[in-house]
């Protein structure tokens, strides 16, 4: 009966997984020629406008037509995959006509009369250095919508201009588009300084040029900036710095293990009677309490399960990155992978949490499983609700449509939850037993008073600082990519830094746990967990520093997203 029910749940989960994979990746609403990127002279090449936003606040973006640009008669939205929507992409057909190998010179886009309100919108956007983003045959292009003339003027005398003409330079190789760049004409400007109605005529031109660059290398120019020699030197300096830290910690731990623990083990195993005559001290004094089960063991098991799942998720993401899935401007690929892999690895969280909980002689494994499922998703959901509400109020592209929210809820309901339950059942039935190497005393021994630097908070600070010092250089480039306009593609170096981070964290946690036991403090379970995850707190502190000192960003979006990511990092590190 039980096995039949398990098979039924497994079959249902497999079917739901296949369905939701289709929902996540979606189907592009592009004509067939765009799939293989081959065109004949005069063929329509898809051009989509995506979003606009202030250049110095990249997380704040809005729909392109939220500004009163020239709009086509029928605004057609591109059907997007789940990852594209989560990434804030809102692609719609552009009014520009850039047919394959057809040149245009001063083509009129539209003539319109801008009202005072529309002029005010454009002026406000120009003041904040608004840029636009488009995609032409899946190639990204950017440009500014206008400029501010500040030369030799006081603040009240600034002039605000809107660009009226855009020029597109397109490179092609045989029947494929290789590169596109958009330029603005500094001689054709529209003055939007005053609050008055203005007549505007918007133009564009297109020039096609042949190139020998093959189609397979057309994306390389977007990743070359992160591979420049001076950038690589900084990356390798970071790795060398991390390796030195690892070597020092390795030598430190090797000294402890070889010179201290070896002698202690010899004394314990030589003669039990002679050992009883000797006065015990340090960690030997509490050997009857060191394997006493921790307080709040259900919460600890849930944290362990969530951390195991997030660690597995990270490994899979690195594998996909190293094989080239996340090439520059592969819209939404990372977010799609995160959602799918997180859903499919929830069984790992259920198995790890329930198995460990049962080893600690826990009885209410169902409650532990529910806690595991909500421990990460619960705060994530609450933070998302706040951020999504803010995005809806400001009409930002970060606001998720109702259909996308339904898809995410279906994934959690039909894939994540059943796999979590199956993992929990497997963990409960694993029959794994916690086998302590020595007997646990009936009553816990009193912990002696400890100096301030051996308390939990100082230990967490010491445990988090060393791993953070090994990765902080690489963090700058990651933040500049996630919250800026820099492109990060050196995944191999990032993977090396990730391995070093794991090693340093493990070493420093083992060392601090030994010192805690040597001080006759046997409550090490939670201390080791908190010390292992304390690097995430340092990373969040660096996020705040980057936000205030290294960027011109503003708003609550940055801090909300960083809270979600650092919480995941805390679980992953433990």
Coordinates of C-alpha atoms in Angstrom, one line a residue, residues 36-417:
X36 CA 18.0 30.0 -37.0
X37 CA 19.0 33.6 -37.5
X38 CA 19.2 33.4 -41.3
X39 CA 17.7 36.0 -43.5
X40 CA 17.4 37.0 -47.1
X41 CA 17.6 40.6 -48.4
X42 CA 14.5 42.4 -47.4
X43 CA 13.4 39.9 -44.7
X44 CA 12.0 41.2 -41.5
X45 CA 14.5 40.9 -38.6
X46 CA 12.8 41.1 -35.1
X47 CA 13.6 44.2 -33.2
X48 CA 12.2 44.6 -29.7
X49 CA 12.3 47.5 -27.3
X50 CA 12.7 46.3 -23.8
X51 CA 13.0 48.8 -21.0
X52 CA 14.2 52.2 -19.9
X53 CA 15.7 53.4 -16.6
X54 CA 18.2 55.6 -14.8
X55 CA 21.8 54.6 -15.8
X56 CA 23.1 54.9 -12.2
X57 CA 20.3 52.8 -10.7
X58 CA 20.1 49.7 -12.9
X59 CA 17.6 47.9 -10.7
X60 CA 15.0 50.6 -11.4
X61 CA 13.6 49.9 -14.9
X62 CA 10.3 50.6 -16.6
X63 CA 8.6 49.6 -19.8
X64 CA 9.9 51.4 -22.9
X65 CA 6.5 52.9 -23.8
X66 CA 6.0 54.3 -20.3
X67 CA 7.7 57.3 -21.8
X68 CA 5.8 58.9 -24.7
X69 CA 7.9 57.6 -27.5
X70 CA 6.5 57.0 -31.0
X71 CA 4.3 53.9 -30.7
X72 CA 3.3 51.5 -33.5
X73 CA -0.4 51.1 -34.3
X74 CA -0.5 47.7 -32.7
X75 CA 1.8 47.1 -29.7
X76 CA 2.6 43.4 -29.7
X77 CA 4.3 41.9 -26.7
X78 CA 6.8 39.1 -27.2
X79 CA 5.9 35.9 -25.4
X80 CA 8.6 35.4 -22.8
X81 CA 9.9 32.5 -20.8
X82 CA 9.7 32.5 -17.0
X83 CA 13.4 33.5 -16.5
X84 CA 12.9 36.6 -18.8
X85 CA 10.0 37.8 -16.8
X86 CA 11.8 37.3 -13.5
X87 CA 14.8 39.2 -15.0
X88 CA 12.5 42.2 -15.6
X89 CA 12.5 41.9 -19.4
X90 CA 9.3 43.2 -21.1
X91 CA 9.9 43.0 -24.8
X92 CA 7.5 44.5 -27.3
X93 CA 7.8 45.2 -31.1
X94 CA 9.7 48.3 -31.9
X95 CA 8.4 50.9 -34.3
X96 CA 11.7 51.0 -36.2
X97 CA 11.9 49.0 -39.4
X98 CA 15.4 47.4 -39.9
X99 CA 14.9 44.9 -42.7
X100 CA 17.9 42.7 -43.6
X101 CA 20.4 44.6 -45.7
X102 CA 18.0 47.5 -46.4
X103 CA 19.6 51.0 -45.8
X104 CA 17.5 53.9 -44.7
X105 CA 18.6 57.6 -44.6
X106 CA 16.6 59.9 -42.3
X107 CA 13.5 57.8 -42.3
X108 CA 10.6 59.5 -40.4
X109 CA 9.6 57.5 -37.4
X110 CA 6.7 59.7 -36.5
X111 CA 5.6 63.3 -36.0
X112 CA 3.8 64.2 -32.8
X113 CA 2.9 67.0 -30.6
X114 CA 4.2 66.5 -27.1
X115 CA 2.0 67.9 -24.3
X116 CA 3.3 69.7 -21.3
X117 CA 3.0 66.5 -19.3
X118 CA 4.9 64.5 -21.8
X119 CA 7.6 67.1 -22.0
X120 CA 7.9 67.0 -18.2
X121 CA 8.2 63.2 -18.4
X122 CA 11.0 63.4 -20.9
X123 CA 12.8 66.1 -18.9
X124 CA 12.6 64.1 -15.7
X125 CA 14.1 61.1 -17.6
X126 CA 16.9 63.1 -19.2
X127 CA 17.7 64.5 -15.7
X128 CA 18.2 61.0 -14.4
X129 CA 20.3 59.9 -17.4
X130 CA 17.7 57.4 -18.7
X131 CA 19.0 54.8 -21.1
X132 CA 17.0 52.4 -23.3
X133 CA 17.6 48.8 -24.1
X134 CA 16.6 47.0 -27.3
X135 CA 17.2 43.5 -28.8
X136 CA 17.8 43.1 -32.5
X137 CA 18.0 39.4 -33.6
X138 CA 18.8 38.6 -29.9
X139 CA 21.7 41.1 -29.9
X140 CA 21.4 43.8 -27.2
X141 CA 21.9 47.5 -27.9
X142 CA 21.7 50.5 -25.7
X143 CA 21.6 54.3 -25.9
X144 CA 20.7 57.4 -24.0
X145 CA 17.4 59.2 -24.7
X146 CA 18.8 62.7 -24.2
X147 CA 21.4 64.9 -22.6
X148 CA 21.8 67.8 -20.1
X149 CA 23.8 70.8 -21.1
X150 CA 25.5 72.0 -18.0
X151 CA 28.5 73.7 -19.5
X152 CA 29.1 77.1 -17.9
X153 CA 25.7 77.2 -16.3
X154 CA 24.2 77.3 -12.9
X155 CA 21.8 74.6 -11.8
X156 CA 18.7 76.7 -12.7
X157 CA 20.1 77.4 -16.1
X158 CA 20.6 73.8 -17.3
X159 CA 19.2 72.9 -20.7
X160 CA 17.6 69.5 -21.3
X161 CA 17.5 68.0 -24.8
X162 CA 15.9 64.9 -26.3
X163 CA 17.6 63.1 -29.1
X164 CA 15.4 63.2 -32.2
X165 CA 17.5 61.0 -34.5
X166 CA 19.1 57.5 -34.0
X167 CA 21.5 55.9 -36.5
X168 CA 21.8 52.1 -36.5
X169 CA 25.1 50.5 -37.8
X170 CA 24.5 46.9 -38.6
X171 CA 27.2 44.3 -39.5
X172 CA 26.3 41.2 -41.4
X173 CA 28.1 38.0 -42.7
X174 CA 26.3 36.4 -45.6
X175 CA 22.8 35.8 -44.3
X176 CA 23.4 36.4 -40.6
X177 CA 23.4 39.5 -38.4
X178 CA 26.7 39.8 -36.5
X179 CA 26.6 43.2 -34.7
X180 CA 24.5 46.3 -34.2
X181 CA 25.3 49.6 -32.7
X182 CA 23.0 52.6 -32.2
X183 CA 24.4 56.2 -32.4
X184 CA 22.6 59.5 -31.5
X185 CA 22.9 62.6 -33.6
X186 CA 24.1 65.5 -31.4
X187 CA 23.0 68.0 -34.0
X188 CA 19.3 67.0 -33.9
X189 CA 18.0 67.8 -30.5
X190 CA 14.6 68.7 -29.1
X191 CA 14.6 71.2 -26.3
X192 CA 12.4 69.9 -23.4
X193 CA 13.5 72.5 -20.8
X194 CA 10.3 74.5 -20.6
X195 CA 6.8 73.4 -19.6
X196 CA 5.1 73.9 -22.9
X197 CA 3.7 71.9 -25.8
X198 CA 6.3 71.2 -28.5
X199 CA 6.2 69.8 -32.0
X200 CA 8.6 66.8 -32.5
X201 CA 9.7 64.9 -35.5
X202 CA 11.6 61.7 -34.7
X203 CA 13.9 60.1 -37.4
X204 CA 16.2 57.1 -37.8
X205 CA 18.7 55.8 -40.3
X206 CA 20.2 52.4 -41.0
X207 CA 23.5 51.5 -42.6
X208 CA 24.5 47.9 -43.3
X209 CA 28.1 46.8 -43.6
X210 CA 29.7 43.4 -44.3
X211 CA 32.1 41.8 -41.9
X212 CA 34.2 38.6 -41.8
X213 CA 33.3 37.8 -38.2
X214 CA 31.6 34.4 -38.0
X215 CA 28.2 34.0 -36.5
X216 CA 29.5 31.8 -33.7
X217 CA 31.7 34.6 -32.3
X218 CA 29.2 37.5 -32.4
X219 CA 28.7 37.3 -28.7
X220 CA 32.4 37.4 -27.8
X221 CA 32.6 41.2 -27.7
X222 CA 30.2 41.4 -24.8
X223 CA 32.4 39.2 -22.6
X224 CA 35.8 40.6 -23.6
X225 CA 35.7 43.4 -21.0
X226 CA 35.8 40.9 -18.1
X227 CA 38.8 39.2 -19.7
X228 CA 41.0 42.2 -20.2
X229 CA 44.6 41.7 -18.9
X230 CA 44.4 44.2 -16.0
X231 CA 41.1 42.6 -14.8
X232 CA 42.6 39.1 -15.0
X233 CA 45.6 40.3 -12.9
X234 CA 43.3 41.4 -10.2
X235 CA 41.4 38.1 -10.3
X236 CA 44.6 36.0 -10.1
X237 CA 45.8 38.3 -7.2
X238 CA 42.6 37.5 -5.4
X239 CA 43.1 33.7 -5.9
X240 CA 46.7 33.9 -4.8
X241 CA 45.6 35.8 -1.7
X242 CA 43.0 33.1 -1.0
X243 CA 45.4 30.3 -1.5
X244 CA 47.9 31.8 1.0
X245 CA 45.0 32.0 3.5
X246 CA 44.2 28.3 2.9
X247 CA 47.9 27.3 3.3
X248 CA 48.2 29.2 6.6
X249 CA 45.0 27.6 7.9
X250 CA 46.1 24.2 6.8
X251 CA 49.4 24.5 8.5
X252 CA 47.7 25.7 11.6
X253 CA 45.3 22.9 11.8
X254 CA 47.9 20.3 10.9
X255 CA 50.0 21.5 13.8
X256 CA 47.0 21.1 16.2
X257 CA 46.1 17.6 14.9
X258 CA 49.7 16.3 14.8
X259 CA 51.1 17.7 18.0
X260 CA 48.1 17.8 20.3
X261 CA 45.4 15.4 19.3
X262 CA 47.8 12.5 18.4
X263 CA 49.2 12.5 21.9
X264 CA 45.8 12.7 23.5
X265 CA 44.5 9.7 21.5
X266 CA 47.6 7.7 22.4
X267 CA 47.0 8.4 26.1
X268 CA 43.3 7.4 25.8
X269 CA 43.9 4.1 24.0
X270 CA 47.1 3.0 25.9
X271 CA 45.7 1.9 29.2
X272 CA 42.2 2.7 30.5
X273 CA 43.3 2.2 34.2
X274 CA 46.3 4.5 33.9
X275 CA 44.1 7.0 32.1
X276 CA 41.7 7.1 35.0
X277 CA 44.5 8.0 37.4
X278 CA 45.4 11.0 35.4
X279 CA 43.6 14.3 35.8
X280 CA 41.5 15.1 32.8
X281 CA 41.5 18.6 31.3
X282 CA 40.3 20.5 28.3
X283 CA 38.2 18.6 25.7
X284 CA 38.9 15.3 27.5
X285 CA 37.1 16.5 30.6
X286 CA 33.8 16.8 28.7
X287 CA 33.9 13.7 26.5
X288 CA 30.7 12.5 28.2
X289 CA 28.8 15.6 27.1
X290 CA 30.3 16.5 23.7
X291 CA 27.8 14.3 21.8
X292 CA 24.7 15.4 23.8
X293 CA 21.9 16.3 21.4
X294 CA 21.5 20.1 20.8
X295 CA 18.6 22.3 21.8
X296 CA 16.0 23.1 19.1
X297 CA 17.2 20.1 17.1
X298 CA 14.3 20.3 14.7
X299 CA 15.3 23.8 13.6
X300 CA 18.9 22.7 13.3
X301 CA 17.9 19.8 11.1
X302 CA 15.8 22.1 9.0
X303 CA 18.7 24.5 8.5
X304 CA 21.0 21.6 7.6
X305 CA 18.4 20.3 5.0
X306 CA 18.0 23.8 3.5
X307 CA 21.7 24.3 3.4
X308 CA 22.3 21.0 1.6
X309 CA 19.7 21.9 -1.0
X310 CA 21.2 25.3 -1.6
X311 CA 24.7 23.8 -1.8
X312 CA 23.5 21.3 -4.4
X313 CA 21.8 24.2 -6.3
X314 CA 25.0 26.1 -6.4
X315 CA 27.0 23.2 -7.7
X316 CA 24.5 22.7 -10.5
X317 CA 24.6 26.4 -11.4
X318 CA 28.4 26.3 -11.6
X319 CA 28.2 23.2 -13.9
X320 CA 25.8 25.0 -16.2
X321 CA 28.0 28.1 -16.2
X322 CA 31.2 26.2 -16.9
X323 CA 29.7 24.4 -19.9
X324 CA 28.6 27.8 -21.4
X325 CA 24.9 28.0 -20.8
X326 CA 25.0 31.5 -19.2
X327 CA 26.6 33.4 -22.0
X328 CA 26.1 37.2 -22.0
X329 CA 22.6 38.4 -22.5
X330 CA 21.1 34.9 -22.6
X331 CA 17.9 36.5 -21.3
X332 CA 16.6 34.9 -18.2
X333 CA 18.6 31.7 -18.4
X334 CA 20.0 32.1 -14.9
X335 CA 16.7 32.7 -13.3
X336 CA 15.0 29.8 -15.1
X337 CA 17.8 27.5 -14.0
X338 CA 17.5 28.7 -10.4
X339 CA 13.8 28.1 -10.3
X340 CA 13.9 24.7 -12.0
X341 CA 16.9 23.3 -10.1
X342 CA 15.6 24.6 -6.7
X343 CA 12.3 22.8 -7.3
X344 CA 13.9 19.6 -8.4
X345 CA 16.4 19.5 -5.5
X346 CA 13.8 19.9 -2.8
X347 CA 13.9 16.2 -2.2
X348 CA 17.5 16.6 -1.1
X349 CA 16.4 19.1 1.6
X350 CA 13.7 16.7 2.8
X351 CA 16.0 13.7 3.0
X352 CA 18.9 15.5 4.7
X353 CA 16.7 17.2 7.3
X354 CA 14.5 14.3 8.2
X355 CA 17.4 11.8 8.3
X356 CA 19.4 14.0 10.6
X357 CA 16.4 14.8 12.7
X358 CA 15.7 11.1 13.2
X359 CA 19.3 10.4 14.1
X360 CA 18.9 12.9 16.9
X361 CA 16.0 10.8 18.1
X362 CA 13.4 13.3 17.0
X363 CA 9.8 12.0 16.9
X364 CA 7.7 14.7 15.1
X365 CA 9.3 14.3 11.7
X366 CA 6.3 15.8 9.9
X367 CA 6.6 19.1 11.7
X368 CA 10.4 19.0 10.9
X369 CA 9.6 18.5 7.2
X370 CA 7.1 21.5 7.2
X371 CA 9.7 23.6 8.9
X372 CA 12.3 22.6 6.3
X373 CA 9.9 23.6 3.5
X374 CA 9.1 27.0 5.0
X375 CA 12.5 27.9 6.4
X376 CA 13.9 29.4 3.2
X377 CA 10.7 29.9 1.1
X378 CA 8.8 31.6 3.9
X379 CA 11.1 34.7 4.4
X380 CA 11.7 34.6 0.6
X381 CA 8.0 34.9 -0.1
X382 CA 7.4 37.7 2.4
X383 CA 10.3 39.7 1.0
X384 CA 9.1 39.1 -2.5
X385 CA 5.6 40.3 -1.5
X386 CA 7.0 43.6 -0.2
X387 CA 9.3 44.1 -3.2
X388 CA 6.6 43.2 -5.7
X389 CA 4.1 45.6 -4.1
X390 CA 6.7 48.4 -4.3
X391 CA 7.3 47.5 -8.0
X392 CA 3.6 47.5 -8.8
X393 CA 3.1 50.9 -7.1
X394 CA 5.9 52.4 -9.2
X395 CA 4.9 50.5 -12.4
X396 CA 8.5 49.0 -12.6
X397 CA 9.3 46.0 -14.8
X398 CA 10.3 44.1 -11.7
X399 CA 6.7 43.6 -10.9
X400 CA 5.7 40.1 -11.8
X401 CA 2.5 39.6 -13.7
X402 CA -0.3 37.5 -12.1
X403 CA 0.3 34.6 -14.6
X404 CA 3.9 34.4 -13.6
X405 CA 3.0 34.3 -9.9
X406 CA 0.6 31.5 -10.7
X407 CA 3.3 29.5 -12.5
X408 CA 5.6 29.9 -9.5
X409 CA 2.9 28.8 -7.1
X410 CA 2.2 25.7 -9.3
X411 CA 5.9 24.8 -9.3
X412 CA 6.0 25.0 -5.5
X413 CA 2.8 23.1 -5.1
X414 CA 3.1 20.4 -7.7
X415 CA 6.9 19.8 -7.8
X416 CA 8.7 21.3 -4.8
X417 CA 6.3 20.1 -2.1

